[in-house]
PDB file of C-alpha atoms in Angstrom:
ATOM      1  CA  UNK A   1      17.134 -16.249   7.023  1.00 61.00           C
ATOM      2  CA  UNK A   2      16.150 -13.929   4.259  1.00 71.00           C
ATOM      3  CA  UNK A   3      17.883 -11.445   1.382  1.00 88.00           C
ATOM      4  CA  UNK A   4      16.385  -8.168  -0.291  1.00 93.00           C
ATOM      5  CA  UNK A   5      17.130  -6.933  -2.555  1.00 95.00           C
ATOM      6  CA  UNK A   6      16.834  -3.465  -4.123  1.00 96.00           C
ATOM      7  CA  UNK A   7      19.357  -0.649  -6.135  1.00 97.00           C
ATOM      8  CA  UNK A   8      20.383   1.295  -3.909  1.00 95.00           C
ATOM      9  CA  UNK A   9      19.572   4.876  -5.679  1.00 97.00           C
ATOM     10  CA  UNK A  10      17.602   5.244  -9.031  1.00 98.00           C
ATOM     11  CA  UNK A  11      16.523   8.301 -11.350  1.00 98.00           C
ATOM     12  CA  UNK A  12      14.195   9.359 -13.319  1.00 97.00           C
ATOM     13  CA  UNK A  13      13.196  12.944 -15.114  1.00 97.00           C
ATOM     14  CA  UNK A  14       9.085  15.065 -14.048  1.00 97.00           C
ATOM     15  CA  UNK A  15       6.137  12.775 -15.835  1.00 97.00           C
ATOM     16  CA  UNK A  16       7.844   9.729 -16.697  1.00 98.00           C
ATOM     17  CA  UNK A  17       7.278   6.116 -15.390  1.00 98.00           C
ATOM     18  CA  UNK A  18      10.119   4.134 -12.957  1.00 98.00           C
ATOM     19  CA  UNK A  19       9.703   0.547 -11.812  1.00 98.00           C
ATOM     20  CA  UNK A  20      11.512  -0.452  -9.106  1.00 98.00           C
ATOM     21  CA  UNK A  21      12.926  -3.294  -8.083  1.00 98.00           C
ATOM     22  CA  UNK A  22      12.604  -6.248  -4.707  1.00 98.00           C
ATOM     23  CA  UNK A  23      14.210  -9.377  -4.602  1.00 97.00           C
ATOM     24  CA  UNK A  24      13.784 -11.515  -1.931  1.00 95.00           C
ATOM     25  CA  UNK A  25      14.884 -15.228  -0.998  1.00 93.00           C
ATOM     26  CA  UNK A  26      13.581 -16.807   2.075  1.00 86.00           C
ATOM     27  CA  UNK A  27      11.460 -19.489   3.319  1.00 82.00           C
ATOM     28  CA  UNK A  28       7.877 -19.848   3.838  1.00 83.00           C
ATOM     29  CA  UNK A  29       7.296 -16.136   2.360  1.00 87.00           C
ATOM     30  CA  UNK A  30       4.113 -14.445   3.248  1.00 87.00           C
ATOM     31  CA  UNK A  31       3.948 -10.913   2.020  1.00 92.00           C
ATOM     32  CA  UNK A  32       5.815  -8.177   1.526  1.00 94.00           C
ATOM     33  CA  UNK A  33       5.415  -3.964   1.985  1.00 95.00           C
ATOM     34  CA  UNK A  34       5.998  -1.236   0.784  1.00 97.00           C
ATOM     35  CA  UNK A  35       6.939   1.556   2.160  1.00 96.00           C
ATOM     36  CA  UNK A  36       7.810   5.401   1.167  1.00 97.00           C
ATOM     37  CA  UNK A  37      10.412   7.073   3.129  1.00 95.00           C
ATOM     38  CA  UNK A  38      11.164  11.315   2.870  1.00 94.00           C
ATOM     39  CA  UNK A  39      14.476  11.864   4.326  1.00 89.00           C
ATOM     40  CA  UNK A  40      14.213  12.471   8.231  1.00 84.00           C
ATOM     41  CA  UNK A  41      10.666  10.977   8.054  1.00 88.00           C
ATOM     42  CA  UNK A  42       8.525   8.112   9.223  1.00 89.00           C
ATOM     43  CA  UNK A  43       8.043   5.470   6.563  1.00 92.00           C
ATOM     44  CA  UNK A  44       4.796   5.173   5.497  1.00 94.00           C
ATOM     45  CA  UNK A  45       3.092   1.847   4.101  1.00 94.00           C
ATOM     46  CA  UNK A  46       2.066   2.043   0.491  1.00 96.00           C
ATOM     47  CA  UNK A  47       1.208  -1.718  -0.977  1.00 95.00           C
ATOM     48  CA  UNK A  48       1.017  -5.353   0.925  1.00 94.00           C
ATOM     49  CA  UNK A  49       0.456  -7.791  -2.338  1.00 95.00           C
ATOM     50  CA  UNK A  50       0.874 -11.316  -0.836  1.00 92.00           C
ATOM     51  CA  UNK A  51      -0.757 -12.586  -4.149  1.00 94.00           C
ATOM     52  CA  UNK A  52       0.800 -13.044  -7.387  1.00 96.00           C
ATOM     53  CA  UNK A  53       0.095 -10.398  -9.276  1.00 97.00           C
ATOM     54  CA  UNK A  54      -0.853  -5.930 -10.225  1.00 96.00           C
ATOM     55  CA  UNK A  55      -2.414  -3.596  -7.010  1.00 93.00           C
ATOM     56  CA  UNK A  56      -3.307  -1.013  -8.214  1.00 94.00           C
ATOM     57  CA  UNK A  57      -3.772   2.578  -6.111  1.00 90.00           C
ATOM     58  CA  UNK A  58      -4.164   5.471  -7.977  1.00 94.00           C
ATOM     59  CA  UNK A  59      -0.255   6.962  -9.625  1.00 96.00           C
ATOM     60  CA  UNK A  60       1.690   3.690  -8.145  1.00 97.00           C
ATOM     61  CA  UNK A  61       1.141  -0.276  -8.608  1.00 97.00           C
ATOM     62  CA  UNK A  62       2.703  -3.039  -7.198  1.00 98.00           C
ATOM     63  CA  UNK A  63       3.462  -6.207  -8.855  1.00 98.00           C
ATOM     64  CA  UNK A  64       4.282  -9.467  -6.550  1.00 98.00           C
ATOM     65  CA  UNK A  65       5.810 -12.475  -8.231  1.00 97.00           C
ATOM     66  CA  UNK A  66       6.229 -15.779  -5.661  1.00 95.00           C
ATOM     67  CA  UNK A  67       8.168 -18.627  -8.019  1.00 94.00           C
ATOM     68  CA  UNK A  68      10.701 -15.578  -9.125  1.00 95.00           C
ATOM     69  CA  UNK A  69      10.988 -14.094  -5.380  1.00 95.00           C
ATOM     70  CA  UNK A  70      10.486 -10.572  -7.327  1.00 96.00           C
ATOM     71  CA  UNK A  71       8.260  -7.868  -6.737  1.00 98.00           C
ATOM     72  CA  UNK A  72       8.241  -4.059  -8.233  1.00 98.00           C
ATOM     73  CA  UNK A  73       6.303  -1.357  -7.403  1.00 98.00           C
ATOM     74  CA  UNK A  74       5.904   1.371 -10.834  1.00 98.00           C
ATOM     75  CA  UNK A  75       5.967   5.130 -10.075  1.00 98.00           C
ATOM     76  CA  UNK A  76       3.669   7.157 -12.974  1.00 97.00           C
ATOM     77  CA  UNK A  77       3.686  10.565 -13.909  1.00 97.00           C
ATOM     78  CA  UNK A  78       5.971  11.365 -11.486  1.00 98.00           C
ATOM     79  CA  UNK A  79       6.257  14.333  -9.674  1.00 97.00           C
ATOM     80  CA  UNK A  80       9.463  15.957  -7.171  1.00 97.00           C
ATOM     81  CA  UNK A  81       8.032  14.976  -4.207  1.00 97.00           C
ATOM     82  CA  UNK A  82       8.026  11.388  -5.408  1.00 98.00           C
ATOM     83  CA  UNK A  83      11.560  11.697  -4.605  1.00 98.00           C
ATOM     84  CA  UNK A  84      12.370   9.415  -1.493  1.00 97.00           C
ATOM     85  CA  UNK A  85      13.560   6.071  -0.098  1.00 96.00           C
ATOM     86  CA  UNK A  86      11.211   3.181  -0.736  1.00 97.00           C
ATOM     87  CA  UNK A  87      11.592   0.336   1.042  1.00 97.00           C
ATOM     88  CA  UNK A  88      10.298  -2.674   0.256  1.00 96.00           C
ATOM     89  CA  UNK A  89       9.753  -5.909   3.749  1.00 95.00           C
ATOM     90  CA  UNK A  90       9.168  -9.000   3.414  1.00 93.00           C
ATOM     91  CA  UNK A  91       7.679 -11.511   6.185  1.00 88.00           C
ATOM     92  CA  UNK A  92       6.564 -14.852   6.127  1.00 81.00           C
ATOM     93  CA  UNK A  93       5.816 -17.218   8.358  1.00 76.00           C
ATOM     94  CA  UNK A  94       6.697 -19.881  11.083  1.00 67.00           C
ATOM     95  CA  UNK A  95       8.782 -17.170  12.642  1.00 63.00           C
ATOM     96  CA  UNK A  96       8.830 -13.725  14.107  1.00 68.00           C
ATOM     97  CA  UNK A  97       6.121 -12.827  11.547  1.00 75.00           C
ATOM     98  CA  UNK A  98       7.577  -9.459  11.774  1.00 84.00           C
ATOM     99  CA  UNK A  99       8.413  -7.720   7.823  1.00 88.00           C
ATOM    100  CA  UNK A 100      11.848  -7.517   7.447  1.00 89.00           C
ATOM    101  CA  UNK A 101      12.937  -4.554   5.796  1.00 92.00           C
ATOM    102  CA  UNK A 102      15.271  -4.319   2.076  1.00 93.00           C
ATOM    103  CA  UNK A 103      17.705  -1.362   1.941  1.00 92.00           C
ATOM    104  CA  UNK A 104      15.929   0.442   0.221  1.00 95.00           C
ATOM    105  CA  UNK A 105      16.126   2.607  -2.891  1.00 97.00           C
ATOM    106  CA  UNK A 106      16.746   6.140  -3.105  1.00 97.00           C
ATOM    107  CA  UNK A 107      14.932   7.465  -5.912  1.00 98.00           C
ATOM    108  CA  UNK A 108      15.382  11.290  -7.406  1.00 98.00           C
ATOM    109  CA  UNK A 109      13.336  12.739  -8.836  1.00 98.00           C
ATOM    110  CA  UNK A 110      14.356  15.669 -11.023  1.00 96.00           C
ATOM    111  CA  UNK A 111      12.605  18.272 -13.840  1.00 94.00           C
TER     112      UNK A 111
ATOM    113  CA  UNK B   1      -6.858   8.695  14.150  1.00 66.00           C
ATOM    114  CA  UNK B   2      -4.688   6.665  12.264  1.00 67.00           C
ATOM    115  CA  UNK B   3      -0.658   9.094  13.656  1.00 90.00           C
ATOM    116  CA  UNK B   4       1.782   7.284  16.506  1.00 95.00           C
ATOM    117  CA  UNK B   5       2.304  10.754  18.003  1.00 96.00           C
ATOM    118  CA  UNK B   6       6.851  10.339  19.736  1.00 97.00           C
ATOM    119  CA  UNK B   7       7.959  12.762  21.746  1.00 97.00           C
ATOM    120  CA  UNK B   8      11.283  14.652  21.875  1.00 97.00           C
ATOM    121  CA  UNK B   9      11.687  15.387  18.339  1.00 95.00           C
ATOM    122  CA  UNK B  10      15.060  15.606  18.683  1.00 96.00           C
ATOM    123  CA  UNK B  11      17.223  14.655  21.944  1.00 97.00           C
ATOM    124  CA  UNK B  12      20.912  15.008  22.571  1.00 96.00           C
ATOM    125  CA  UNK B  13      22.532  13.446  26.234  1.00 94.00           C
ATOM    126  CA  UNK B  14      25.239  12.804  27.599  1.00 92.00           C
ATOM    127  CA  UNK B  15      27.239   9.078  27.634  1.00 91.00           C
ATOM    128  CA  UNK B  16      26.159   8.818  31.386  1.00 90.00           C
ATOM    129  CA  UNK B  17      22.601  10.393  31.107  1.00 91.00           C
ATOM    130  CA  UNK B  18      19.224   9.145  31.464  1.00 95.00           C
ATOM    131  CA  UNK B  19      16.433   9.766  29.154  1.00 96.00           C
ATOM    132  CA  UNK B  20      13.766   8.057  27.817  1.00 97.00           C
ATOM    133  CA  UNK B  21      11.503   8.066  24.785  1.00 98.00           C
ATOM    134  CA  UNK B  22       7.857   8.249  24.739  1.00 98.00           C
ATOM    135  CA  UNK B  23       5.189   7.068  21.768  1.00 98.00           C
ATOM    136  CA  UNK B  24       1.621   6.556  22.066  1.00 97.00           C
ATOM    137  CA  UNK B  25      -1.109   5.605  19.257  1.00 96.00           C
ATOM    138  CA  UNK B  26      -4.560   6.065  19.964  1.00 92.00           C
ATOM    139  CA  UNK B  27      -6.071   3.999  16.977  1.00 93.00           C
ATOM    140  CA  UNK B  28      -6.195   0.742  19.612  1.00 93.00           C
ATOM    141  CA  UNK B  29      -3.555  -0.946  17.727  1.00 93.00           C
ATOM    142  CA  UNK B  30      -2.343  -4.455  20.414  1.00 93.00           C
ATOM    143  CA  UNK B  31       0.990  -4.645  19.019  1.00 93.00           C
ATOM    144  CA  UNK B  32       4.349  -1.804  19.441  1.00 95.00           C
ATOM    145  CA  UNK B  33       7.538  -1.202  18.223  1.00 95.00           C
ATOM    146  CA  UNK B  34      10.735   0.131  18.250  1.00 97.00           C
ATOM    147  CA  UNK B  35      13.720   0.203  15.094  1.00 96.00           C
ATOM    148  CA  UNK B  36      16.924   1.924  14.969  1.00 96.00           C
ATOM    149  CA  UNK B  37      17.931   4.328  11.964  1.00 94.00           C
ATOM    150  CA  UNK B  38      21.132   4.570  11.030  1.00 93.00           C
ATOM    151  CA  UNK B  39      21.483   7.428   7.892  1.00 89.00           C
ATOM    152  CA  UNK B  40      21.250   5.576   4.738  1.00 85.00           C
ATOM    153  CA  UNK B  41      19.947   2.615   6.240  1.00 89.00           C
ATOM    154  CA  UNK B  42      16.540   0.826   6.517  1.00 90.00           C
ATOM    155  CA  UNK B  43      15.117   0.523  10.181  1.00 92.00           C
ATOM    156  CA  UNK B  44      16.442  -2.288  12.330  1.00 93.00           C
ATOM    157  CA  UNK B  45      14.309  -4.006  14.471  1.00 93.00           C
ATOM    158  CA  UNK B  46      14.565  -3.719  18.301  1.00 96.00           C
ATOM    159  CA  UNK B  47      11.548  -4.799  20.303  1.00 95.00           C
ATOM    160  CA  UNK B  48       7.939  -5.545  20.130  1.00 93.00           C
ATOM    161  CA  UNK B  49       4.888  -5.451  22.243  1.00 94.00           C
ATOM    162  CA  UNK B  50       1.848  -7.252  22.219  1.00 92.00           C
ATOM    163  CA  UNK B  51      -1.054  -6.866  23.964  1.00 93.00           C
ATOM    164  CA  UNK B  52       1.228  -5.237  26.001  1.00 94.00           C
ATOM    165  CA  UNK B  53       3.336  -7.570  27.194  1.00 94.00           C
ATOM    166  CA  UNK B  54       7.274  -7.786  25.301  1.00 94.00           C
ATOM    167  CA  UNK B  55       7.495 -10.290  22.948  1.00 91.00           C
ATOM    168  CA  UNK B  56      10.449  -9.935  20.995  1.00 88.00           C
ATOM    169  CA  UNK B  57      13.833  -8.862  22.284  1.00 90.00           C
ATOM    170  CA  UNK B  58      16.554  -8.880  18.768  1.00 89.00           C
ATOM    171  CA  UNK B  59      19.378  -8.930  21.511  1.00 89.00           C
ATOM    172  CA  UNK B  60      19.687  -5.087  21.643  1.00 95.00           C
ATOM    173  CA  UNK B  61      22.147  -4.465  24.503  1.00 95.00           C
ATOM    174  CA  UNK B  62      20.403  -3.813  28.313  1.00 95.00           C
ATOM    175  CA  UNK B  63      21.120   0.368  28.416  1.00 96.00           C
ATOM    176  CA  UNK B  64      17.776   0.069  26.126  1.00 97.00           C
ATOM    177  CA  UNK B  65      14.713  -0.572  28.145  1.00 97.00           C
ATOM    178  CA  UNK B  66      11.323  -1.221  26.945  1.00 97.00           C
ATOM    179  CA  UNK B  67       8.428  -0.164  28.829  1.00 97.00           C
ATOM    180  CA  UNK B  68       4.555  -0.981  27.336  1.00 96.00           C
ATOM    181  CA  UNK B  69       2.326   1.042  29.981  1.00 95.00           C
ATOM    182  CA  UNK B  70      -0.887   0.761  28.468  1.00 93.00           C
ATOM    183  CA  UNK B  71      -1.488  -0.608  25.581  1.00 90.00           C
ATOM    184  CA  UNK B  72      -1.628   2.781  23.861  1.00 95.00           C
ATOM    185  CA  UNK B  73       1.758   3.987  25.479  1.00 97.00           C
ATOM    186  CA  UNK B  74       5.223   3.062  24.480  1.00 98.00           C
ATOM    187  CA  UNK B  75       8.223   3.818  25.885  1.00 98.00           C
ATOM    188  CA  UNK B  76      12.062   3.376  26.212  1.00 98.00           C
ATOM    189  CA  UNK B  77      14.107   4.128  28.404  1.00 98.00           C
ATOM    190  CA  UNK B  78      18.272   4.965  27.701  1.00 97.00           C
ATOM    191  CA  UNK B  79      20.623   4.289  29.942  1.00 95.00           C
ATOM    192  CA  UNK B  80      24.421   4.883  30.059  1.00 94.00           C
ATOM    193  CA  UNK B  81      24.726   5.384  25.996  1.00 95.00           C
ATOM    194  CA  UNK B  82      27.632   5.458  23.471  1.00 96.00           C
ATOM    195  CA  UNK B  83      27.780   7.702  20.314  1.00 96.00           C
ATOM    196  CA  UNK B  84      27.215   4.687  18.023  1.00 96.00           C
ATOM    197  CA  UNK B  85      23.918   4.798  19.151  1.00 97.00           C
ATOM    198  CA  UNK B  86      23.284   7.972  17.925  1.00 97.00           C
ATOM    199  CA  UNK B  87      20.308   7.255  15.029  1.00 96.00           C
ATOM    200  CA  UNK B  88      17.047   7.539  13.904  1.00 95.00           C
ATOM    201  CA  UNK B  89      14.406   6.342  16.934  1.00 97.00           C
ATOM    202  CA  UNK B  90      11.061   5.220  14.799  1.00 96.00           C
ATOM    203  CA  UNK B  91       7.963   4.034  17.287  1.00 97.00           C
ATOM    204  CA  UNK B  92       5.373   1.989  15.256  1.00 95.00           C
ATOM    205  CA  UNK B  93       2.200   0.249  15.919  1.00 95.00           C
ATOM    206  CA  UNK B  94       0.160  -2.387  13.764  1.00 92.00           C
ATOM    207  CA  UNK B  95      -3.454  -3.880  14.711  1.00 90.00           C
ATOM    208  CA  UNK B  96      -1.197  -7.441  15.653  1.00 81.00           C
ATOM    209  CA  UNK B  97       1.795  -8.667  15.456  1.00 75.00           C
ATOM    210  CA  UNK B  98       1.829 -11.210  13.084  1.00 75.00           C
ATOM    211  CA  UNK B  99       2.432  -9.159  10.227  1.00 67.00           C
ATOM    212  CA  UNK B 100      -1.116  -9.078   8.268  1.00 74.00           C
ATOM    213  CA  UNK B 101      -1.617  -5.948   9.078  1.00 83.00           C
ATOM    214  CA  UNK B 102       0.741  -2.679   7.357  1.00 88.00           C
ATOM    215  CA  UNK B 103       2.821  -0.863  10.949  1.00 92.00           C
ATOM    216  CA  UNK B 104       2.371   2.793  11.395  1.00 94.00           C
ATOM    217  CA  UNK B 105       5.884   4.578  12.021  1.00 95.00           C
ATOM    218  CA  UNK B 106       5.495   7.533  13.770  1.00 95.00           C
ATOM    219  CA  UNK B 107       7.690  10.984  13.418  1.00 93.00           C
ATOM    220  CA  UNK B 108      10.972   9.373  15.723  1.00 95.00           C
ATOM    221  CA  UNK B 109      13.331  10.575  17.570  1.00 97.00           C
ATOM    222  CA  UNK B 110      16.703  11.902  16.743  1.00 96.00           C
ATOM    223  CA  UNK B 111      19.198  10.965  19.067  1.00 97.00           C
ATOM    224  CA  UNK B 112      23.125  12.358  19.661  1.00 97.00           C
ATOM    225  CA  UNK B 113      25.120  10.751  22.301  1.00 96.00           C
ATOM    226  CA  UNK B 114      27.567  12.632  23.138  1.00 94.00           C
TER     227      UNK B 114
END
């Protein structure tokens, strides 16, 4: 099976930087997705990492270390609209290949 | 067009009712999914269709019955549901079901079973 762990909740200040961590224990790791989900809305795709290193997309960056079973999502220049749940999803090979979601981290950005 | 649409947005049904949820995408995606999401929980996979054939059923009770009439449409037929089935039902699609591509989610149907 898979074990995916994220903090339940984080708070940060507008304009600041926040790092949301995701650790996983799987066999046959084959990629990690980050999604953003605003309350009552659908998840939207943010990033995908399959190789070690940092992927940058504007204010958002995602990092992966396969040897440590660890990823983080870095959000810079936080805005109030970044208040949302951030879901880490891990894909493994040898099975269905469908990513399994972690429980999500609820980020609250305050002025 | 990178949109997945779902109807209805909200649905209230009794335990003896029969209703259907509908999902549509026109991105040419060959994999479509149904997820169930409870408040403050991650989406739970229910069904996967690949090239219009059911490829995964995550041991979902038979009161939920999926249907894929064509490559753009996905339905979820509901019958004799229980109050604990109340949740947000999300439809998603991706280019294929091998997990290499991100999923596009619809806005969901908020289902309440009374």
